[in-house]
């Protein structure tokens, strides 16, 4: 599969902003996604961005895409303890999803 | 909308037995369904892609005789782990795609398989 990389851990305080980063290798990816996985659960789609966009905002979530550098980020504003989970980025490459390793977000009260 | 269910949510079986996992799209028709496997603290790995009425396409390294996939209808796909062994213990997640490329995948809640 394609290489999609994420940092493994991020720890923030409640109320701060969290920024989770992701790099990918395939420039032909059409869509890039962010998913959230809570312990023992499946994946919840948070947001996605089309590859011809630079930014997408959805309430507390902001996705930034730098296609030149193949860099994707997810910013969570006003992070809450309920945001603690593993966040996966994924790229859509010819009808196949390739996932990053996941970033475990820990939110301290 | 766009709900995908899996059954069972967890299963424990003896080594050598076969286990069937169902994946259903509850409120949409799924042109394509995908099966993933996730080991503890690791990412999801795509196992196979199935389209209704045709044979599944398996990723490299996935044994098609071991992991039998049947996509019988536009709302149901099944994964059968045949002659299961302890190393098959994992979290299996399915996803379903409503239509043409460009639609996202909607994920099921996953099935935890433990083989004793």
mmCIF file with all atom_site columns, C-alpha atoms in Angstrom, chain A residues 30-71:
data_model
loop_
_atom_site.group_PDB
_atom_site.id
_atom_site.type_symbol
_atom_site.label_atom_id
_atom_site.label_alt_id
_atom_site.label_comp_id
_atom_site.label_asym_id
_atom_site.label_entity_id
_atom_site.label_seq_id
_atom_site.pdbx_PDB_ins_code
_atom_site.Cartn_x
_atom_site.Cartn_y
_atom_site.Cartn_z
_atom_site.occupancy
_atom_site.B_iso_or_equiv
_atom_site.pdbx_formal_charge
_atom_site.auth_seq_id
_atom_site.auth_comp_id
_atom_site.auth_asym_id
_atom_site.auth_atom_id
_atom_site.pdbx_PDB_model_num
ATOM 1  C CA . UNK A 1 30 ? -8.558  12.403 -4.719 1.00 0.00 ? 30 UNK A CA 1
ATOM 2  C CA . UNK A 1 31 ? -9.859  12.602 -1.198 1.00 0.00 ? 31 UNK A CA 1
ATOM 3  C CA . UNK A 1 32 ? -8.164  12.631 2.176  1.00 0.00 ? 32 UNK A CA 1
ATOM 4  C CA . UNK A 1 33 ? -10.005 11.731 5.332  1.00 0.00 ? 33 UNK A CA 1
ATOM 5  C CA . UNK A 1 34 ? -9.815  12.002 9.074  1.00 0.00 ? 34 UNK A CA 1
ATOM 6  C CA . UNK A 1 35 ? -11.345 9.287  11.226 1.00 0.00 ? 35 UNK A CA 1
ATOM 7  C CA . UNK A 1 36 ? -11.709 8.970  14.976 1.00 0.00 ? 36 UNK A CA 1
ATOM 8  C CA . UNK A 1 37 ? -11.537 5.658  16.823 1.00 0.00 ? 37 UNK A CA 1
ATOM 9  C CA . UNK A 1 38 ? -12.450 5.300  20.454 1.00 0.00 ? 38 UNK A CA 1
ATOM 10 C CA . UNK A 1 39 ? -11.255 2.258  22.430 1.00 0.00 ? 39 UNK A CA 1
ATOM 11 C CA . UNK A 1 40 ? -12.813 -0.991 21.224 1.00 0.00 ? 40 UNK A CA 1
ATOM 12 C CA . UNK A 1 41 ? -14.928 0.786  18.646 1.00 0.00 ? 41 UNK A CA 1
ATOM 13 C CA . UNK A 1 42 ? -15.012 1.177  14.895 1.00 0.00 ? 42 UNK A CA 1
ATOM 14 C CA . UNK A 1 43 ? -14.104 4.252  12.940 1.00 0.00 ? 43 UNK A CA 1
ATOM 15 C CA . UNK A 1 44 ? -16.097 7.446  12.906 1.00 0.00 ? 44 UNK A CA 1
ATOM 16 C CA . UNK A 1 45 ? -15.702 9.744  9.923  1.00 0.00 ? 45 UNK A CA 1
ATOM 17 C CA . UNK A 1 46 ? -14.841 13.211 11.158 1.00 0.00 ? 46 UNK A CA 1
ATOM 18 C CA . UNK A 1 47 ? -14.246 15.092 7.969  1.00 0.00 ? 47 UNK A CA 1
ATOM 19 C CA . UNK A 1 48 ? -12.700 14.859 4.538  1.00 0.00 ? 48 UNK A CA 1
ATOM 20 C CA . UNK A 1 49 ? -11.172 17.184 2.027  1.00 0.00 ? 49 UNK A CA 1
ATOM 21 C CA . UNK A 1 50 ? -11.066 17.063 -1.733 1.00 0.00 ? 50 UNK A CA 1
ATOM 22 C CA . UNK A 1 51 ? -7.563  17.272 -3.128 1.00 0.00 ? 51 UNK A CA 1
ATOM 23 C CA . UNK A 1 52 ? -8.141  20.552 -4.948 1.00 0.00 ? 52 UNK A CA 1
ATOM 24 C CA . UNK A 1 53 ? -8.979  22.320 -1.694 1.00 0.00 ? 53 UNK A CA 1
ATOM 25 C CA . UNK A 1 54 ? -6.523  23.906 0.704  1.00 0.00 ? 54 UNK A CA 1
ATOM 26 C CA . UNK A 1 55 ? -8.729  24.163 3.734  1.00 0.00 ? 55 UNK A CA 1
ATOM 27 C CA . UNK A 1 56 ? -12.003 22.939 5.087  1.00 0.00 ? 56 UNK A CA 1
ATOM 28 C CA . UNK A 1 57 ? -13.643 24.013 8.320  1.00 0.00 ? 57 UNK A CA 1
ATOM 29 C CA . UNK A 1 58 ? -16.396 22.164 10.102 1.00 0.00 ? 58 UNK A CA 1
ATOM 30 C CA . UNK A 1 59 ? -17.310 23.548 13.519 1.00 0.00 ? 59 UNK A CA 1
ATOM 31 C CA . UNK A 1 60 ? -14.308 22.851 15.795 1.00 0.00 ? 60 UNK A CA 1
ATOM 32 C CA . UNK A 1 61 ? -12.439 20.998 13.075 1.00 0.00 ? 61 UNK A CA 1
ATOM 33 C CA . UNK A 1 62 ? -10.151 22.593 10.510 1.00 0.00 ? 62 UNK A CA 1
ATOM 34 C CA . UNK A 1 63 ? -8.402  20.544 7.852  1.00 0.00 ? 63 UNK A CA 1
ATOM 35 C CA . UNK A 1 64 ? -5.432  21.981 6.031  1.00 0.00 ? 64 UNK A CA 1
ATOM 36 C CA . UNK A 1 65 ? -4.006  20.375 2.919  1.00 0.00 ? 65 UNK A CA 1
ATOM 37 C CA . UNK A 1 66 ? -0.643  21.209 1.413  1.00 0.00 ? 66 UNK A CA 1
ATOM 38 C CA . UNK A 1 67 ? -0.698  19.202 -1.760 1.00 0.00 ? 67 UNK A CA 1
ATOM 39 C CA . UNK A 1 68 ? 2.786   20.265 -2.808 1.00 0.00 ? 68 UNK A CA 1
ATOM 40 C CA . UNK A 1 69 ? 4.287   18.865 0.384  1.00 0.00 ? 69 UNK A CA 1
ATOM 41 C CA . UNK A 1 70 ? 1.692   16.064 0.626  1.00 0.00 ? 70 UNK A CA 1
ATOM 42 C CA . UNK A 1 71 ? 0.891   17.197 4.130  1.00 0.00 ? 71 UNK A CA 1
#
